[in-house]
CSV table of C-alpha atoms in Angstrom, one decimal:
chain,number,residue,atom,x,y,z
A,1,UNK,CA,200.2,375.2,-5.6
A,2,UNK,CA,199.7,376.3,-1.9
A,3,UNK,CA,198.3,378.7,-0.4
A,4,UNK,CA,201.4,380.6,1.5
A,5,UNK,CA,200.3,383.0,4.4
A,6,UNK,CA,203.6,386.0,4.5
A,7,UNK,CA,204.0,387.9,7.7
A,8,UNK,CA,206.4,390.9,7.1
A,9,UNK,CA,206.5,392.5,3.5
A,10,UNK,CA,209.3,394.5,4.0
A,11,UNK,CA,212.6,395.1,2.2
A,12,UNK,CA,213.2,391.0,2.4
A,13,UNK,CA,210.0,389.6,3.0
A,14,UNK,CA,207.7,391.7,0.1
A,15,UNK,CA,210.5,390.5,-3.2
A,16,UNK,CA,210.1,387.0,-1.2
A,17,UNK,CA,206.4,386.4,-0.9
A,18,UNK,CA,205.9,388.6,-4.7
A,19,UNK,CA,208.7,385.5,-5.9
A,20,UNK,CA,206.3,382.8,-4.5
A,21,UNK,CA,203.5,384.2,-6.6
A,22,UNK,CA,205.5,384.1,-10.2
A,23,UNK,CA,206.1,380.4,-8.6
A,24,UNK,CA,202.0,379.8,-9.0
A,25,UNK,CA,201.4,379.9,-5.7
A,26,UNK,CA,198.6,381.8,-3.4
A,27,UNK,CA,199.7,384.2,-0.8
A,28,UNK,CA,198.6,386.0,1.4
A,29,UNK,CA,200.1,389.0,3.1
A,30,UNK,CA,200.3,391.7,6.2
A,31,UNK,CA,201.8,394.5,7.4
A,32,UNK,CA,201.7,397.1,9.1
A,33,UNK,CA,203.3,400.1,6.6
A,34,UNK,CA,201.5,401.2,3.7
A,35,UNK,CA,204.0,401.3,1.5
A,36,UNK,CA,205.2,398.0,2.1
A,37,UNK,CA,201.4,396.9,1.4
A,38,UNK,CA,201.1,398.3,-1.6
A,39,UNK,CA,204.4,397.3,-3.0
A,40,UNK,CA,203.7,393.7,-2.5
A,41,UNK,CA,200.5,393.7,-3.9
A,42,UNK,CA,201.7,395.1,-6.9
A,43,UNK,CA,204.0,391.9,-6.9
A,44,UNK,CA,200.6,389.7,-6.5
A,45,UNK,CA,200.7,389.3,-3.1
A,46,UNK,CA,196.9,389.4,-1.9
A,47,UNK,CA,196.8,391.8,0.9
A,48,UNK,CA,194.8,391.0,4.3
A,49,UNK,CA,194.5,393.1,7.2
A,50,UNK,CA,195.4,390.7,10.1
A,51,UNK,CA,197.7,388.0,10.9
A,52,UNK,CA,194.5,385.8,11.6
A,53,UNK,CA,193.4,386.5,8.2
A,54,UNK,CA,196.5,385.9,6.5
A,55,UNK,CA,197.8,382.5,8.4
A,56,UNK,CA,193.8,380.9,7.9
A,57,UNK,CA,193.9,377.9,5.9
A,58,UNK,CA,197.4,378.3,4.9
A,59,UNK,CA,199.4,375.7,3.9
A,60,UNK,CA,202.8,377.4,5.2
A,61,UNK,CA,203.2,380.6,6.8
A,62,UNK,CA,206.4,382.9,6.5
A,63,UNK,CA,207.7,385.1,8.8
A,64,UNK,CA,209.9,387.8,8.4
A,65,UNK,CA,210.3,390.4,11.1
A,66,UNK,CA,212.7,393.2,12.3
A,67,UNK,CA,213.7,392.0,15.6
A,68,UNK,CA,212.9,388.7,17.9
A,69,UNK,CA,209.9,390.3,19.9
A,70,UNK,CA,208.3,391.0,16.8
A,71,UNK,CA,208.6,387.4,16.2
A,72,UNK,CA,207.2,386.2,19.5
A,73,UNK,CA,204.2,388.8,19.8
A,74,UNK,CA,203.4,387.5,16.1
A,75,UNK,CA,203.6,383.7,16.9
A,76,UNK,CA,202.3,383.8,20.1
A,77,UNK,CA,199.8,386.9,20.6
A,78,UNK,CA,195.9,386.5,21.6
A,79,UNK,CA,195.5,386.4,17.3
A,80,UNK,CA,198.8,385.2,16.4
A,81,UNK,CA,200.0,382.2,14.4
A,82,UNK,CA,199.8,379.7,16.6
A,83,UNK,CA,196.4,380.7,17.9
A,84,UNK,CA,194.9,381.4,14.4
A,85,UNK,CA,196.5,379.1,12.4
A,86,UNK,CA,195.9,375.1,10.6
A,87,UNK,CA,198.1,372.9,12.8
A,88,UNK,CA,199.2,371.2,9.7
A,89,UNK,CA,201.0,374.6,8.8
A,90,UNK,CA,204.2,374.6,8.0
A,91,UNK,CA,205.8,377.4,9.9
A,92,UNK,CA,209.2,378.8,8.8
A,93,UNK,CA,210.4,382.3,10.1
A,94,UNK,CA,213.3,384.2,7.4
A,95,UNK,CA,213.9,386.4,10.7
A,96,UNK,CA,217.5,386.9,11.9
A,97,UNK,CA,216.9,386.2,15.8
A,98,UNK,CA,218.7,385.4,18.9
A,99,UNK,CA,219.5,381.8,19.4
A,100,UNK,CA,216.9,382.2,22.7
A,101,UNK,CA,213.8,383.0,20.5
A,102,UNK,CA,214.2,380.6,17.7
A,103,UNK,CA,214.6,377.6,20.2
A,104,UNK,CA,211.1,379.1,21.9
A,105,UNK,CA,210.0,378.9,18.5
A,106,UNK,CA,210.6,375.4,17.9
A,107,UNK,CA,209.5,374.4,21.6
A,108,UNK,CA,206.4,376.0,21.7
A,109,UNK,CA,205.3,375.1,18.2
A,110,UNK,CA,205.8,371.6,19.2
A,111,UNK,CA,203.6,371.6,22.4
A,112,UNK,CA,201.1,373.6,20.3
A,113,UNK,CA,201.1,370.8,17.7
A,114,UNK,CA,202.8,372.9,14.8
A,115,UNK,CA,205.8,372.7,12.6
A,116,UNK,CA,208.4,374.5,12.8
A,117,UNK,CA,211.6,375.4,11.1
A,118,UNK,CA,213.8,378.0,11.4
A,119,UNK,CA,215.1,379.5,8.0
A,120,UNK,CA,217.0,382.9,8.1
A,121,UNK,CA,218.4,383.8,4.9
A,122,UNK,CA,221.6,385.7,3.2
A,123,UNK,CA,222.3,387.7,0.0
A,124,UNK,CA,220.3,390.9,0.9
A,125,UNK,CA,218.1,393.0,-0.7
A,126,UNK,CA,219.7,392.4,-3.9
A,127,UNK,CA,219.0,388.5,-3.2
A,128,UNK,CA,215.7,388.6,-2.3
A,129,UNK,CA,214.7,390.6,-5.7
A,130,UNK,CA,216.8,388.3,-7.9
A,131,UNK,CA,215.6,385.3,-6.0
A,132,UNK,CA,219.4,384.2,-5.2
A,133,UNK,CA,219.0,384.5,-1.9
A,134,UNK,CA,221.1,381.4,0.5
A,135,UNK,CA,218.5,380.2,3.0
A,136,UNK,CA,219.8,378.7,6.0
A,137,UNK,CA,217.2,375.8,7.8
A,138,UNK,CA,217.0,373.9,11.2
A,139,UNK,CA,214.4,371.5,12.2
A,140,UNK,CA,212.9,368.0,12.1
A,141,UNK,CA,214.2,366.4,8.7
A,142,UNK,CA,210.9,365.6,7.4
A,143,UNK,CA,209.8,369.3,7.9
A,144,UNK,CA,213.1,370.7,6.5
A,145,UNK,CA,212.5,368.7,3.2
A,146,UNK,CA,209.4,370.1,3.1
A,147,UNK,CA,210.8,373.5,3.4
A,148,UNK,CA,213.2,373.1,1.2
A,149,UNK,CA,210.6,372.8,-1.7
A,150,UNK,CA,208.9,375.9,-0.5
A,151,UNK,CA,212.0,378.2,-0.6
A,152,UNK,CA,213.4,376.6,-3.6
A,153,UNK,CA,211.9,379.6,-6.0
A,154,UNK,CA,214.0,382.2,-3.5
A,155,UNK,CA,216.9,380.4,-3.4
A,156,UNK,CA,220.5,379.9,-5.2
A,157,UNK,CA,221.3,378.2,-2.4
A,158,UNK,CA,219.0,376.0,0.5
A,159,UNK,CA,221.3,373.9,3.1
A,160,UNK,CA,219.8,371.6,5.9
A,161,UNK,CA,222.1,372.4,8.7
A,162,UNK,CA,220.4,369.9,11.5
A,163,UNK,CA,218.1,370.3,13.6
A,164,UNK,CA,216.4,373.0,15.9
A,165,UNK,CA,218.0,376.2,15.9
A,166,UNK,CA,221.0,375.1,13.7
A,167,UNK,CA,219.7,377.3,11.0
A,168,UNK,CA,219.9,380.4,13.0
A,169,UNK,CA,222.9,379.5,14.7
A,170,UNK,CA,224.9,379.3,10.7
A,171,UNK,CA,222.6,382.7,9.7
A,172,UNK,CA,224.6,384.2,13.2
A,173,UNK,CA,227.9,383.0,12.6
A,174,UNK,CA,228.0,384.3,9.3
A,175,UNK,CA,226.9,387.9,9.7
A,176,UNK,CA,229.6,388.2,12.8
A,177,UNK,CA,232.0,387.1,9.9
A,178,UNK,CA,230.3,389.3,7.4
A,179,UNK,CA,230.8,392.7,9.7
A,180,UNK,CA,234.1,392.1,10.7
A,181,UNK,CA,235.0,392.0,7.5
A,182,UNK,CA,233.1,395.1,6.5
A,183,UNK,CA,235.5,396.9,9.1
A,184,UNK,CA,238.3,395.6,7.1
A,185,UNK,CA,237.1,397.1,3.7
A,186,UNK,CA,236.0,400.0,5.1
A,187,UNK,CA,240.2,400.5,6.8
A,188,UNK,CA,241.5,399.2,3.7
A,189,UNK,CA,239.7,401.8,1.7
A,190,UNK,CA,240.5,404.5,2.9
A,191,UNK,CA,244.5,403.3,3.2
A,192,UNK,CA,244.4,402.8,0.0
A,193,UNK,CA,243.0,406.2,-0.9
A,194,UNK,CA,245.6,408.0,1.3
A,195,UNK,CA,248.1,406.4,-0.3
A,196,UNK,CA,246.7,407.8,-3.6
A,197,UNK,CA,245.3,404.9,-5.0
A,198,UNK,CA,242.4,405.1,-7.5
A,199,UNK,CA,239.5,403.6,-5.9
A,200,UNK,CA,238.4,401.7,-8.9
A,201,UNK,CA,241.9,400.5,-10.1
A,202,UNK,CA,242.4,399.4,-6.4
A,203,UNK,CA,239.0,397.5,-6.2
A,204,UNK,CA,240.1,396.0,-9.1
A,205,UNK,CA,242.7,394.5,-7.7
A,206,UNK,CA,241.2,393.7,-4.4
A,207,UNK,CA,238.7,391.8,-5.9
A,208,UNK,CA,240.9,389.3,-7.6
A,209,UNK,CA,243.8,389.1,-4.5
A,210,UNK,CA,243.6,387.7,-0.7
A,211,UNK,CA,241.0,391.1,0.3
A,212,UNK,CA,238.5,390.0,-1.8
A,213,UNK,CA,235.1,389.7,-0.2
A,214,UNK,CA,231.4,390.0,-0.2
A,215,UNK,CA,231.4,393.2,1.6
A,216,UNK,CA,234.3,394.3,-1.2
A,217,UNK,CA,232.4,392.8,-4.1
A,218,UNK,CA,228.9,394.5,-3.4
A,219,UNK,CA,229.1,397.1,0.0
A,220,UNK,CA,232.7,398.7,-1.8
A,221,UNK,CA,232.5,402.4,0.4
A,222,UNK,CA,233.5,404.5,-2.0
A,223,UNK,CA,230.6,406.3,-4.6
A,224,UNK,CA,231.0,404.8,-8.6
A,225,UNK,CA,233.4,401.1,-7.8
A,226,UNK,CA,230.7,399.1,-7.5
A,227,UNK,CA,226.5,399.6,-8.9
A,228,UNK,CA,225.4,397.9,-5.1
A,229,UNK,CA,227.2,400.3,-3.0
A,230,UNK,CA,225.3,402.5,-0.7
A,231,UNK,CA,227.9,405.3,-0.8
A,232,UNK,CA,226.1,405.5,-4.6
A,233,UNK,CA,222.9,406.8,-2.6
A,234,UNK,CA,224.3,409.1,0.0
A,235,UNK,CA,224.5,405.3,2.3
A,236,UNK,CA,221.1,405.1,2.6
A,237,UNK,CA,220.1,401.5,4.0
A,238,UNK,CA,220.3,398.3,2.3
A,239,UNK,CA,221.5,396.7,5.7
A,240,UNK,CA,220.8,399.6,8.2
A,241,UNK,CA,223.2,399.6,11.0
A,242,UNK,CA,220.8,399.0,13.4
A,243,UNK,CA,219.9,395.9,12.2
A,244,UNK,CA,223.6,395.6,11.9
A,245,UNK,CA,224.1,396.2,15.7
A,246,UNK,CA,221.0,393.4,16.4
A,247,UNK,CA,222.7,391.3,14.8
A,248,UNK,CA,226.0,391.2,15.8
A,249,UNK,CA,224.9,391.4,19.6
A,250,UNK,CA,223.1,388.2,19.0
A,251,UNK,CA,225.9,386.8,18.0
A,252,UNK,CA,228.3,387.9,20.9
A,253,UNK,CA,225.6,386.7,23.1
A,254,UNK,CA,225.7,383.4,21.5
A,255,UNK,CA,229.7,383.7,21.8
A,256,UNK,CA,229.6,385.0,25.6
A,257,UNK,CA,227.1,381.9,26.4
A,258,UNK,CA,230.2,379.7,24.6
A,259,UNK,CA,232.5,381.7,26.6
A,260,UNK,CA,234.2,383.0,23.4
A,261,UNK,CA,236.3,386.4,23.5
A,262,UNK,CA,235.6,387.7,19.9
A,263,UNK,CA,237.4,390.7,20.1
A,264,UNK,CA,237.1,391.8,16.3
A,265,UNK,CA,233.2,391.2,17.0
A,266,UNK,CA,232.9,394.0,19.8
A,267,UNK,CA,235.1,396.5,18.1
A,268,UNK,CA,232.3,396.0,15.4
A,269,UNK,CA,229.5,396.2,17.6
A,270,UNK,CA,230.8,399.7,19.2
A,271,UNK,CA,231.2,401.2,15.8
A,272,UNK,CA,227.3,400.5,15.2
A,273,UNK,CA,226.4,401.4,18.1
A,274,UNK,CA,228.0,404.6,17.7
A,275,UNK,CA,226.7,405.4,14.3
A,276,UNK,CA,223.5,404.8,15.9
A,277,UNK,CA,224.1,406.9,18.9
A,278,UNK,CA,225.0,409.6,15.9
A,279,UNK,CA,221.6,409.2,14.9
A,280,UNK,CA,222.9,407.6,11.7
A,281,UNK,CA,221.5,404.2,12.7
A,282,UNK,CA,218.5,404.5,9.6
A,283,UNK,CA,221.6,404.3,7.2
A,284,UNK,CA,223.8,401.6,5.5
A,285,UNK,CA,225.8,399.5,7.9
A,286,UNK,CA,229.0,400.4,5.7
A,287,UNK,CA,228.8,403.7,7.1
A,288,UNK,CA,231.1,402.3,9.5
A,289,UNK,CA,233.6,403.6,6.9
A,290,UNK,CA,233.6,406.7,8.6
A,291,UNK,CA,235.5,405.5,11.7
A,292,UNK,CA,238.5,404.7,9.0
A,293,UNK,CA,238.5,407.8,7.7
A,294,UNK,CA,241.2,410.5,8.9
A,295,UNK,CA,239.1,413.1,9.5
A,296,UNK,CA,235.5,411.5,10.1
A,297,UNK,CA,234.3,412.3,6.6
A,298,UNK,CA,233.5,410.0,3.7
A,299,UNK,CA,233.2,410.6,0.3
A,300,UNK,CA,229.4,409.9,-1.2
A,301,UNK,CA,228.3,411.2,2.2
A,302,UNK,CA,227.1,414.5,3.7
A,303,UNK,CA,225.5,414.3,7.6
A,304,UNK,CA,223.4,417.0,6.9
A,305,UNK,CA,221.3,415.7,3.9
């Protein structure tokens, strides 16, 4: 058993941390939102007030943040991580971040005498509940072994992808290849339903033929196919499109520092950015569906709810 300090109890991090306690061990958690608070201690998470309280004495500490300055002000703020914390912490952030701030991550822990390991994850919401998720790690061997046993209860899946920043770099490449896809459901959709097909019966089909994919199998935009999609709930979030857009622009920036063209990848990036400019940013990423649609609108979804 350890005692596991969790920094972020949000849609990800608060099923994560609440799946380390049925795994017998202590943790403790903060946050900022009440809601997210009280959620996670109803999951057995033992709820502190600051990240100095939270990361003291820990064994491990878990990050899992919206964006990449959340992620430096947490590690290296005046009562941060690295100030507040054991040294003999293990420190593993689940954040999706640009390459830039992981490899600060890793640098800085170092000359501050920490461990560190970066350790996005994939399989969503729906993953982190089910504890299924596929978590994604880059470091030191020794300190990704140890990892490894922490996230085991979270994880279908736990790959050691190399060293520093390789972890991120796999989480990056695979959301660019998980949005353009989405744009390819969301035009095939709505061929497919000008051309009179059934949704469900063409699903069907999709599913078992050369479209078949894991924006198809659980983002489907179209309301009753599939139990996961958001166009059941009016597309409200389970990937918001503004994380959506963060994400993908990591990605290009990784690409434009290769000196990659990734076309598909920035007709992606403008339709987020326009749903966010829309004001539709708070809703699901598969809203995108719109832009396929002849006339703008989208059935399971009413812009003025």
């Amino acid at each position: 058993m350890a005692t596991i300090a969790w920094i972020g109890l949000g849609h990800m991090g608060g099923p994560m941390a609440g799946n380390l306690v049925a795994a017998g061990h202590i943790v403790r958690g903060v946050d900022p939102v009440p809601a997210a608070r009280t959620a996670a201690a109803e999951r057995g998470v033992r709820i502190v007030a600051t990240v100095e309280e939270a990361v003291r004495d820990a064994d491990a500490v878990f990050t899992s943040l919206p964006r990449s300055e959340h992620v430096r002000e947490v590690y290296g703020g005046e009562d941060g991580v690295w100030a507040a914390a054991p040294a003999s912490a293990l420190l593993l952030d689940t954040s999706t971040v640009d390459v830039a701030t992981s490899r600060f991550c890793h640098e800085t822990s170092v000359e501050r005498g920490f461990r560190f390991v970066d350790s996005p994850v994939s399989g969503g919401i729906a993953g982190a509940e089910a504890a299924t998720l596929t978590f994604m790690l880059g470091g030191d061997p020794v300190d990704v072994a140890e990892a490894t046993q922490l996230v085991r209860p979270l994880a279908a899946h736990v790959f050691d992808l190399g060293g520093p920043t390789m972890g991120i770099a796999a989480k990056l490449a695979n959301n660019l290849m998980l949005f353009v896809s989405l744009l390819g459901v969301a035009e095939g959709s709505q061929l497919a339903a000008e051309l009179g097909l059934d949704p469900s019966k063409f699903f069907e089909v999709a599913s078992v033929s050369s479209g078949e994919s894991w924006p198809l199998r659980t983002w489907y935009p179209a309301p009753g196919v599939v139990p996961t999609s958001p166009a059941n709930r009016g597309f409200d979030a389970t990937f918001s499109a503004v994380l959506a857009q963060k994400d993908l622009a990591f990605a290009l920036d990784a690409g434009d520092a290769a000196g990659l063209p990734m076309p598909a990848s920035r007709i992606a990036l403008e339709q987020f950015e326009r749903l966010i400019d829309e004001g539709f940013g708070g809703k699901d990423a598969s809203l995108i569906v719109k832009y396929a649609s002849a006339d703008g609108s989208v059935a399971g979804f009413d812009p003025e709810a």
